[in-house]
Amino acid sequence: MDLRLSGIAHRYGDLTAIERVDLTVGSGETVVLIGPSGCGKSTLLGIAGGLLAPGAGRVETAGAAPAGCLNPLTYVFQDFALLPWRTVEGNVALALEHHPLTASERAERVDAALALTGLREFALVYPKQLSGGMRQRVGLARAVVVRPAILLLDEPLSALDAQTRELLMADLLAIWERERTTALYVTHNLAEAARLGDRVVVMSRRPGRIKDTLAIDLPRGARERPEHAAAMADLQARLWRLIEDEARVAEREVADG
Amino acid sequence: MAESAPRPVAFRGGGFQPSPRRWAPWLAFAAILGLWQAASAAGMLPSLFMPSPVEIGRALGSLAASGDLGRHLGASLYRIGLGWTLGAAAGLAVGLAMGLWSMARAVGIPVVSALFPIPKIALLPLFILWFGIGEPSKVATIALGTFFPTVVSAFGAVDNVPRNLIRMAQSFGLPVAEIVRKVVLPGALPGVLSGFRISASIALILVVAAEMIGAEFGVGAYILLTGNLMQIDRLLAGVVVLSLLGLAIGAILGRVEAWLLRWR
Ligand SMILES: Nc1ncnc2c1ncn2[C@@H]1O[C@H](COP(=O)(O)OP(=O)(O)O)[C@@H](O)[C@H]1O
Ligand SMILES: [Mg+2]
């Protein structure tokens, strides 16, 4: 399924968060959106999934959703957004309970999602008992359990330490390889962008516009190989040059919103 | 730095870590009672105005043995139970409505702010005129006194449910009723329960005050009666009963809370 954003603009009161963004994410493609903090990435993602009404512009999807898809546009959140009073299993099941599934269909789906994210043995554990990485795995399980057509990920790894981030990136890639889900992935981490994106879209500082787009040709599974280390380093350096000035100015901005 | 003999680094990170001392409160309690008893025995406290712990204990024993304790405690518990249930249930309904609907909030906040500060015991004479001197006026005082704090805590509890959880539920397409049932209400539960603690202690205060007007039975009535008769040992026995009652209510609510919020 494609995701098409055209002419998106958004204001919060007097503050223009996004000026004019056109962006299409093709079916099965992963687009990584990077930009300095406060440039409107979360705003754009909220608009993309219908959680926020855009000030101007249109959001459309096109194409068929995968078989058994219950929630075409599905989010993974930076702060995990787990219900602390539900177990891991209960948090994943939350996404299914309002759909007309039989109890066994539901149990099968939950079990498959937990297996895919390595959470089977934690099914009956509460979120507070889990590490950050495991909590985000619950967030991933809750997303894949609805067989999404398009994943919208808002800095899903930013609350995690560097080692956990590596582990989860590998998990994400494995899931994407299997499910061929379209994904729009927001981050401010250049290593994540270089590792995960088919295409990296760089946003300017506020008011957010698209400043540049970089296609990455190396297959995602091969990017960690030693022979590609130089190319990857070069890619990250190019990304950094694109956002360095923006980040420097954005950092010195005083909040006026 | 010049070469010199190695010096050990002194430990300086001690203190500022409260550690439990289980025996300390009991010891302090026993010491206070012991001193009090000793002062009474030495004749330093006039037993007419300040009876010794032993005398109070004896008065408590005879209160229990005569069956009066059950009668008074039963009357008070009945009024607390009924008044608190009515007040807390109505307060919960209104507070949740204010948390969930803009209209209820717009009307509710000014009304509650205006009525909340009234000391509800001041309305007892009015309720006596309306409902007569019997049970309804006392129960109404307690119900009204517990209603407002429950409204405020329930409203605040709903308001404090993290927005990101609600957005998450919306992003998975949960219908509004399901979001209320599965996200908002469980998220508000901790705040609601701590509001119950406050309203329960208010109910205890109000029942004693209400029983001092036109009640035959009730711990408050007993304390007023024994005071009028200058039976200070029995009066203080009544006070002991009240503090035990408060402790018991707090302990029960604590248990309920620990069970309902076991995910914390
Ligand atoms: N609800 C809001 N009300 C007012 N301003 C907001 C709101 N949400 C975000 N903003 C402002 O809009 C800008 C873009 O925010 P956001 O989309 O969260 O940026 P990013 O995710 O790129 O860090 C920021 O300057 C932020 O302060
Ligand atoms: Mg953001």
Coordinates of C-alpha atoms and ligand atoms in Angstrom, one line a residue:
Chain A
M1 CA 0.0 0.0 0.0
D2 CA 1.3 3.5 -0.9
L3 CA 1.1 6.5 1.4
R4 CA 0.8 9.9 -0.3
L5 CA 1.2 13.2 1.4
S6 CA 0.6 16.3 -0.7
G7 CA 0.8 19.9 0.1
I8 CA 0.8 19.3 3.9
A9 CA 1.1 22.4 6.1
H10 CA 0.4 22.7 9.8
R11 CA 0.3 25.5 12.3
Y12 CA 0.0 25.4 16.1
G13 CA -1.4 28.9 16.8
D14 CA 1.1 31.3 15.5
L15 CA 3.8 28.7 15.1
T16 CA 4.2 27.2 11.7
A17 CA 5.4 23.7 12.3
I18 CA 5.3 22.4 8.7
E19 CA 5.3 24.7 5.7
R20 CA 4.6 22.5 2.6
V21 CA 5.5 18.8 2.4
D22 CA 4.9 16.5 -0.5
L23 CA 6.0 12.9 0.1
T24 CA 5.1 9.5 -1.3
V25 CA 6.1 6.3 0.3
G26 CA 5.8 3.4 -2.2
S27 CA 4.4 0.0 -1.4
G28 CA 7.0 -2.0 0.5
E29 CA 9.4 0.9 0.7
T30 CA 10.9 2.2 3.9
V31 CA 11.3 6.0 4.0
V32 CA 13.3 7.4 6.9
L33 CA 12.5 11.0 7.8
I34 CA 15.3 12.8 9.6
G35 CA 15.6 16.4 10.7
P36 CA 16.6 18.5 13.7
S37 CA 14.3 18.2 16.8
G38 CA 11.3 20.5 16.6
C39 CA 11.2 20.5 12.8
G40 CA 7.8 18.9 12.7
K41 CA 8.6 15.2 12.2
S42 CA 6.1 14.0 14.8
T43 CA 3.5 16.5 13.5
L44 CA 3.9 15.1 10.0
L45 CA 3.6 11.5 11.2
G46 CA 0.5 12.4 13.2
I47 CA -1.0 13.8 10.1
A48 CA 0.0 10.8 8.0
G49 CA -1.9 8.4 10.3
G50 CA -5.0 10.5 10.8
L51 CA -4.2 11.4 14.5
L52 CA -3.9 15.1 13.6
A53 CA -5.9 17.1 11.1
P54 CA -3.6 18.9 8.7
G55 CA -3.9 22.6 8.4
A56 CA -3.7 22.2 4.6
G57 CA -3.0 19.4 2.2
R58 CA -4.2 15.8 1.7
V59 CA -3.2 12.3 2.9
E60 CA -4.2 9.4 0.8
T61 CA -3.4 5.7 0.6
A62 CA -3.6 3.6 -2.5
G63 CA -3.3 -0.1 -3.3
A64 CA -4.4 -3.2 -1.5
A65 CA -3.8 -3.9 2.1
P66 CA -2.3 -7.3 3.0
A67 CA -4.6 -10.2 3.8
G68 CA -6.0 -10.1 7.3
C69 CA -5.1 -6.4 7.8
L70 CA -7.2 -4.9 10.5
N71 CA -5.5 -1.5 10.9
P72 CA -3.8 -0.3 7.7
L73 CA -2.0 2.7 9.2
T74 CA -0.3 1.5 12.5
Y75 CA 2.0 3.4 14.8
V76 CA 5.0 2.4 16.9
F77 CA 5.6 5.1 19.5
Q78 CA 8.8 6.5 21.0
D79 CA 7.5 6.1 24.6
F80 CA 6.0 2.7 23.8
A81 CA 2.5 3.7 24.9
L82 CA 1.8 0.5 26.7
L83 CA -1.0 0.1 29.2
P84 CA 0.8 -0.6 32.5
W85 CA -2.2 -2.4 33.9
R86 CA -2.2 -5.0 31.1
T87 CA 0.2 -7.8 30.7
V88 CA 2.4 -8.1 27.5
E89 CA -0.3 -10.4 26.1
G90 CA -3.1 -8.0 27.1
N91 CA -1.3 -5.1 25.5
V92 CA -1.0 -6.9 22.2
A93 CA -4.5 -8.2 22.3
L94 CA -5.8 -4.7 22.9
A95 CA -5.3 -4.0 19.2
L96 CA -7.6 -6.9 18.3
E97 CA -10.4 -6.9 20.9
H98 CA -12.7 -4.6 19.0
H99 CA -12.5 -6.6 15.8
P100 CA -14.8 -9.5 15.1
L101 CA -12.4 -12.4 15.5
T102 CA -13.0 -15.7 17.2
A103 CA -11.2 -16.3 20.4
S104 CA -8.9 -18.8 18.8
E105 CA -8.1 -16.5 15.8
R106 CA -7.2 -13.8 18.3
A107 CA -5.1 -16.1 20.4
E108 CA -3.3 -17.4 17.3
R109 CA -2.5 -13.9 16.1
V110 CA -1.3 -12.7 19.5
D111 CA 0.9 -15.8 19.9
A112 CA 2.4 -15.4 16.4
A113 CA 3.2 -11.7 17.1
L114 CA 4.8 -12.6 20.4
A115 CA 6.8 -15.3 18.7
L116 CA 8.0 -12.9 16.0
T117 CA 9.2 -10.4 18.6
G118 CA 10.7 -13.0 20.9
L119 CA 8.2 -12.3 23.7
R120 CA 6.5 -15.6 24.1
E121 CA 7.9 -16.4 27.5
F122 CA 7.0 -12.9 28.7
A123 CA 3.3 -13.1 27.7
L124 CA 2.0 -12.8 31.3
V125 CA 4.5 -10.2 32.5
Y126 CA 3.6 -6.6 33.2
P127 CA 5.4 -3.8 31.3
K128 CA 7.1 -2.4 34.4
Q129 CA 8.9 -5.7 34.8
L130 CA 10.5 -5.3 31.3
S131 CA 13.6 -3.5 30.1
G132 CA 13.1 -0.6 27.6
G133 CA 14.1 -2.8 24.7
M134 CA 11.6 -5.5 25.6
R135 CA 8.9 -2.9 26.1
Q136 CA 9.4 -1.6 22.6
R137 CA 9.2 -5.2 21.4
V138 CA 5.8 -5.2 22.9
G139 CA 5.0 -2.1 20.9
L140 CA 6.2 -3.9 17.8
A141 CA 4.2 -7.0 18.5
R142 CA 1.1 -4.9 19.0
A143 CA 1.8 -3.3 15.6
V144 CA 2.4 -6.5 13.7
V145 CA -0.6 -8.3 15.3
V146 CA -3.0 -6.2 13.2
R147 CA -1.0 -7.0 9.9
P148 CA -0.5 -3.4 9.1
A149 CA -0.2 -2.1 5.5
I150 CA 1.8 0.9 6.5
L151 CA 3.9 1.3 9.7
L152 CA 4.4 4.8 11.1
L153 CA 7.3 4.8 13.5
D154 CA 8.0 7.9 15.6
E155 CA 11.6 7.6 16.9
P156 CA 10.9 4.0 18.0
L157 CA 14.4 3.5 19.3
S158 CA 15.2 6.9 20.7
A159 CA 14.4 6.0 24.3
L160 CA 16.8 3.0 24.2
D161 CA 20.5 2.7 24.8
A162 CA 22.8 2.1 21.9
Q163 CA 23.2 -1.6 22.3
T164 CA 19.5 -2.3 22.6
R165 CA 19.0 -0.1 19.6
E166 CA 21.3 -2.3 17.5
L167 CA 19.4 -5.4 18.6
L168 CA 16.0 -3.9 17.7
M169 CA 17.2 -2.6 14.4
A170 CA 18.1 -6.2 13.4
D171 CA 14.6 -7.3 14.6
L172 CA 12.9 -4.6 12.6
L173 CA 14.8 -5.5 9.5
A174 CA 13.9 -9.2 9.9
I175 CA 10.2 -8.3 10.4
W176 CA 10.2 -6.0 7.3
E177 CA 11.9 -8.6 5.2
R178 CA 9.1 -11.1 6.1
E179 CA 6.1 -8.8 5.9
R180 CA 7.2 -6.3 3.2
T181 CA 5.4 -3.6 5.1
T182 CA 5.5 0.0 3.9
A183 CA 7.1 2.1 6.5
L184 CA 7.6 5.8 7.3
Y185 CA 10.3 5.9 10.0
V186 CA 11.1 9.1 11.9
T187 CA 14.4 9.5 13.7
H188 CA 17.1 12.0 14.4
N189 CA 19.7 9.3 14.5
L190 CA 21.8 9.1 11.3
A191 CA 23.0 5.6 11.9
E192 CA 19.4 4.4 12.0
A193 CA 18.6 6.3 8.9
A194 CA 21.6 4.8 7.0
R195 CA 20.8 1.3 8.2
L196 CA 17.1 1.1 7.8
G197 CA 16.0 3.4 4.9
D198 CA 15.5 2.7 1.3
R199 CA 15.3 6.4 1.0
V200 CA 16.2 9.1 3.5
V201 CA 14.2 12.3 3.4
V202 CA 15.9 15.3 5.2
M203 CA 13.7 18.0 6.7
S204 CA 14.8 21.5 7.3
R205 CA 14.5 23.2 10.7
R206 CA 11.1 24.7 11.6
P207 CA 9.0 25.5 9.7
G208 CA 9.7 22.0 8.3
R209 CA 10.2 21.5 4.6
I210 CA 11.8 18.7 2.7
K211 CA 15.3 19.8 2.1
D212 CA 16.7 16.8 0.2
T213 CA 16.2 13.1 -0.5
L214 CA 18.8 10.4 -0.7
A215 CA 18.2 7.0 -2.1
I216 CA 20.3 4.2 -0.6
D217 CA 21.1 1.4 -3.1
L218 CA 22.8 -1.1 -0.9
P219 CA 20.5 -3.9 0.1
R220 CA 19.5 -3.5 3.8
G221 CA 20.6 -6.9 4.8
A222 CA 24.2 -6.2 3.5
R223 CA 24.8 -2.9 5.0
E224 CA 26.6 -4.2 8.1
R225 CA 29.1 -6.2 6.1
P226 CA 32.7 -5.0 6.5
E227 CA 33.2 -4.3 2.7
H228 CA 30.4 -1.7 2.9
A229 CA 31.7 0.1 6.0
A230 CA 33.4 2.9 3.9
A231 CA 30.2 3.4 1.8
M232 CA 28.1 3.5 5.0
A233 CA 30.4 6.0 6.7
D234 CA 30.4 8.2 3.6
L235 CA 26.6 8.0 3.6
Q236 CA 26.3 9.1 7.2
A237 CA 28.8 11.9 6.6
R238 CA 26.6 13.1 3.7
L239 CA 23.5 13.0 5.8
W240 CA 25.3 14.9 8.6
R241 CA 26.4 17.7 6.1
L242 CA 22.8 18.0 5.1
I243 CA 21.4 18.6 8.6
E244 CA 24.4 20.0 10.4
D245 CA 23.6 23.7 9.8
E246 CA 19.9 23.1 10.5
A247 CA 20.6 21.3 13.7
R248 CA 23.0 24.0 14.9
V249 CA 20.5 26.7 14.3
A250 CA 17.6 24.7 15.7
E251 CA 19.6 23.9 18.9
R252 CA 20.0 27.6 19.6
E253 CA 16.3 28.4 19.1
V254 CA 14.4 29.5 22.2
A255 CA 11.0 27.9 22.5
D256 CA 8.4 30.4 21.6
G257 CA 5.5 28.0 21.1
Chain B
M1 CA 51.4 15.3 40.8
A2 CA 54.7 14.5 42.5
E3 CA 55.5 10.9 43.2
S4 CA 54.5 10.1 46.8
A5 CA 53.2 7.2 48.9
P6 CA 49.7 6.0 47.9
R7 CA 47.0 7.2 50.2
P8 CA 43.7 5.4 50.6
V9 CA 40.6 7.2 49.4
A10 CA 38.4 7.9 52.4
F11 CA 34.7 6.8 52.3
R12 CA 32.4 9.8 52.3
G13 CA 29.2 8.6 50.8
G14 CA 27.5 7.6 54.1
G15 CA 24.2 8.7 55.6
F16 CA 21.0 10.0 54.0
Q17 CA 19.6 6.5 53.6
P18 CA 16.7 5.9 55.9
S19 CA 16.8 2.3 57.0
P20 CA 13.8 0.6 58.7
R21 CA 13.8 0.3 62.5
R22 CA 10.8 -1.9 63.1
W23 CA 11.0 -1.8 66.9
A24 CA 11.3 2.0 67.2
P25 CA 7.7 3.0 66.8
W26 CA 6.5 0.3 69.3
L27 CA 9.2 1.4 71.8
A28 CA 8.2 5.0 71.5
F29 CA 4.5 4.1 71.9
A30 CA 5.2 2.0 75.0
A31 CA 7.5 4.8 76.4
I32 CA 4.7 7.4 76.1
L33 CA 2.1 5.2 77.7
G34 CA 4.6 4.2 80.4
L35 CA 5.4 7.8 81.2
W36 CA 1.7 8.7 81.2
Q37 CA 0.9 5.8 83.6
A38 CA 3.8 6.7 85.9
A39 CA 2.8 10.3 86.0
S40 CA -0.8 9.3 86.9
A41 CA 0.4 6.9 89.6
A42 CA 2.6 9.6 91.1
G43 CA -0.4 11.8 91.3
M44 CA 0.9 14.4 88.8
L45 CA -2.2 14.1 86.6
P46 CA -5.6 14.7 88.2
S47 CA -7.5 11.5 87.4
L48 CA -10.8 13.4 87.0
F49 CA -9.5 15.3 84.0
M50 CA -6.7 13.0 82.7
P51 CA -7.3 9.4 83.6
S52 CA -4.4 6.9 83.3
P53 CA -4.1 4.5 80.4
V54 CA -5.1 1.7 82.6
E55 CA -8.3 3.4 83.6
I56 CA -9.1 4.2 80.0
G57 CA -8.4 0.6 79.1
R58 CA -10.8 -0.5 81.9
A59 CA -13.5 1.8 80.6
L60 CA -13.0 0.4 77.1
G61 CA -13.3 -3.1 78.5
S62 CA -16.6 -2.4 80.3
L63 CA -17.9 -0.6 77.2
A64 CA -17.3 -3.7 75.2
A65 CA -18.6 -6.1 77.8
S66 CA -21.9 -4.2 78.3
G67 CA -22.6 -4.5 74.5
D68 CA -22.8 -0.7 74.2
L69 CA -19.7 -0.7 72.1
G70 CA -21.4 -2.7 69.4
R71 CA -24.5 -0.6 69.5
H72 CA -22.6 2.7 69.2
L73 CA -20.1 1.4 66.7
G74 CA -22.9 -0.2 64.6
A75 CA -24.8 3.1 64.5
S76 CA -21.7 5.0 63.4
L77 CA -20.7 2.4 60.8
Y78 CA -24.2 2.4 59.3
R79 CA -24.2 6.2 58.9
I80 CA -20.6 6.2 57.4
G81 CA -21.4 3.2 55.2
L82 CA -24.6 4.7 53.8
G83 CA -23.5 8.3 53.6
W84 CA -20.1 7.5 52.1
T85 CA -21.5 5.1 49.5
L86 CA -24.1 7.6 48.4
G87 CA -21.6 10.5 48.3
A88 CA -18.8 8.6 46.7
A89 CA -21.0 7.0 44.1
A90 CA -22.6 10.2 43.1
G91 CA -19.3 12.0 43.2
L92 CA -17.6 9.4 41.1
A93 CA -20.4 9.7 38.4
V94 CA -20.2 13.5 38.3
G95 CA -16.4 13.6 38.5
L96 CA -16.0 11.1 35.6
A97 CA -18.6 12.9 33.6
M98 CA -16.6 16.1 34.1
G99 CA -13.4 14.4 33.1
L100 CA -15.0 13.0 29.9
W101 CA -17.3 15.6 28.6
S102 CA -16.5 19.2 27.9
M103 CA -20.1 20.4 28.7
A104 CA -20.1 18.6 32.1
R105 CA -16.7 20.2 32.8
A106 CA -17.8 23.7 31.8
V107 CA -20.8 23.5 34.0
G108 CA -19.2 21.4 36.8
I109 CA -16.0 23.3 37.5
P110 CA -17.6 26.6 38.6
V111 CA -20.4 24.9 40.6
V112 CA -18.0 22.6 42.4
S113 CA -15.5 25.4 43.1
A114 CA -18.3 27.5 44.6
L115 CA -19.8 24.7 46.8
F116 CA -16.7 22.7 47.7
P117 CA -15.4 25.2 50.4
I118 CA -18.6 25.2 52.4
P119 CA -18.0 23.2 55.6
K120 CA -20.7 20.6 55.2
I121 CA -21.4 20.3 58.9
A122 CA -22.7 23.9 58.7
L123 CA -25.6 22.5 56.7
L124 CA -26.7 19.9 59.3
P125 CA -29.2 22.3 61.0
L126 CA -30.7 22.9 57.5
F127 CA -30.9 19.2 56.8
I128 CA -32.5 18.6 60.2
L129 CA -35.2 21.1 59.2
W130 CA -35.6 19.4 55.9
F131 CA -35.3 15.7 56.8
G132 CA -36.0 15.7 60.6
I133 CA -33.5 15.0 63.4
G134 CA -33.2 11.2 62.7
E135 CA -30.9 9.3 60.3
P136 CA -31.5 11.1 57.0
S137 CA -30.1 14.4 58.1
K138 CA -26.9 12.7 59.3
V139 CA -26.5 10.5 56.3
A140 CA -27.1 13.5 54.0
T141 CA -24.4 15.5 55.8
I142 CA -21.9 12.7 55.3
A143 CA -23.0 12.1 51.7
L144 CA -22.6 15.8 50.8
G145 CA -19.3 16.0 52.6
T146 CA -17.8 13.0 50.7
F147 CA -19.4 14.0 47.4
F148 CA -17.3 17.0 46.6
P149 CA -13.8 15.6 47.3
T150 CA -14.8 12.6 45.3
V151 CA -15.9 14.8 42.3
V152 CA -12.6 16.7 42.5
S153 CA -10.4 13.6 42.7
A154 CA -12.3 11.6 40.0
F155 CA -12.2 14.6 37.6
G156 CA -8.5 15.1 38.2
A157 CA -7.8 11.4 37.8
V158 CA -9.4 11.3 34.4
D159 CA -7.7 14.5 33.4
N160 CA -4.3 13.0 34.3
V161 CA -4.6 9.9 32.2
P162 CA -1.7 10.2 29.8
R163 CA -2.7 11.6 26.5
N164 CA -0.3 9.3 24.6
L165 CA -2.2 6.2 25.8
I166 CA -5.5 7.7 24.4
R167 CA -3.8 8.6 21.1
M168 CA -2.4 5.0 21.0
A169 CA -5.9 3.6 21.4
Q170 CA -7.3 6.0 18.8
S171 CA -4.5 4.9 16.4
F172 CA -5.6 1.3 16.6
G173 CA -9.2 2.4 15.9
L174 CA -10.8 1.6 19.3
P175 CA -14.3 3.0 19.5
V176 CA -14.8 5.8 22.1
A177 CA -16.6 3.6 24.5
E178 CA -13.8 1.1 24.4
I179 CA -11.2 3.8 25.0
V180 CA -13.1 5.0 28.1
R181 CA -13.5 1.4 29.4
K182 CA -10.0 0.1 28.6
V183 CA -7.8 3.2 28.9
V184 CA -9.4 6.1 30.7
L185 CA -11.1 4.3 33.6
P186 CA -8.2 2.0 34.5
G187 CA -5.9 4.9 34.1
A188 CA -8.0 7.0 36.5
L189 CA -8.3 4.3 39.1
P190 CA -5.2 5.2 41.2
G191 CA -6.4 8.8 41.5
V192 CA -10.0 7.7 42.3
L193 CA -8.7 5.3 45.0
S194 CA -6.6 8.0 46.7
G195 CA -9.7 10.2 46.6
F196 CA -11.5 7.5 48.5
R197 CA -9.0 7.6 51.3
I198 CA -9.6 11.3 51.7
S199 CA -13.4 11.1 51.6
A200 CA -13.4 8.2 54.1
S201 CA -11.5 10.3 56.6
I202 CA -13.9 13.2 56.0
A203 CA -16.8 10.7 56.6
L204 CA -15.3 9.8 59.9
I205 CA -15.1 13.5 61.0
L206 CA -18.6 14.2 59.9
V207 CA -20.2 11.2 61.5
V208 CA -18.8 12.2 64.9
A209 CA -20.0 15.8 64.5
A210 CA -23.4 14.8 63.2
E211 CA -23.9 12.4 66.1
M212 CA -23.4 15.2 68.6
I213 CA -26.8 16.6 67.6
G214 CA -29.9 14.5 68.5
A215 CA -28.4 11.0 68.4
E216 CA -29.0 8.3 71.0
F217 CA -26.4 5.9 69.6
G218 CA -23.2 6.4 67.8
V219 CA -19.6 6.9 68.9
G220 CA -20.0 10.7 68.6
A221 CA -23.2 10.6 70.8
Y222 CA -21.4 8.5 73.4
I223 CA -18.4 10.9 73.6
L224 CA -20.8 13.9 74.0
L225 CA -22.8 12.1 76.7
T226 CA -19.8 10.9 78.7
G227 CA -18.4 14.4 78.5
N228 CA -21.5 15.9 79.9
L229 CA -21.3 13.4 82.7
M230 CA -17.7 14.2 83.3
Q231 CA -16.7 10.5 82.7
I232 CA -13.4 11.4 81.1
D233 CA -12.1 7.8 81.2
R234 CA -15.2 6.6 79.1
L235 CA -14.9 9.7 76.9
L236 CA -11.3 8.9 76.1
A237 CA -12.3 5.2 75.5
G238 CA -14.6 6.6 72.8
V239 CA -11.8 8.5 71.3
V240 CA -9.7 5.4 71.2
V241 CA -12.5 3.6 69.4
L242 CA -12.6 6.3 66.8
S243 CA -8.9 6.2 66.2
L244 CA -9.0 2.4 65.8
L245 CA -11.9 2.8 63.4
G246 CA -9.9 5.3 61.4
L247 CA -6.9 2.9 61.3
A248 CA -9.1 0.0 60.3
I249 CA -10.7 1.9 57.4
G250 CA -7.3 3.1 56.2
A251 CA -6.0 -0.5 56.4
I252 CA -8.9 -1.9 54.4
L253 CA -8.6 0.8 51.7
G254 CA -4.9 0.1 51.6
R255 CA -5.5 -3.6 50.9
V256 CA -8.1 -2.9 48.2
E257 CA -5.7 -0.4 46.6
A258 CA -2.8 -2.9 46.7
W259 CA -4.9 -5.5 45.0
L260 CA -6.5 -3.4 42.4
L261 CA -3.2 -1.7 41.5
R262 CA -1.1 -4.8 41.7
W263 CA 0.3 -3.9 38.2
R264 CA 2.2 -0.9 39.7
Ligands
LIG1 N1 0.4 20.5 20.5 C1 1.3 21.4 20.2 N2 1.0 22.7 20.5 C2 1.9 23.7 20.2 N3 3.0 23.5 19.6 C3 3.4 22.3 19.3 C4 2.5 21.2 19.6 N4 3.2 20.0 19.2 C5 4.3 20.4 18.7 N5 4.5 21.8 18.7 C6 5.6 22.5 18.2 O1 5.7 22.3 16.8 C7 7.0 22.1 16.4 C8 7.2 20.7 15.8 O2 7.0 19.7 16.7 P1 7.2 18.2 16.4 O3 6.4 17.8 15.2 O4 6.9 17.5 17.7 O5 8.7 18.2 16.1 P2 9.8 17.0 16.0 O6 9.0 15.7 16.2 O7 10.4 17.1 14.7 O8 10.8 17.2 17.1 C9 7.9 22.3 17.7 O9 8.4 23.5 17.7 C10 6.9 22.0 18.8 O10 7.3 22.8 19.9
MG2 MG 9.1 14.2 17.7

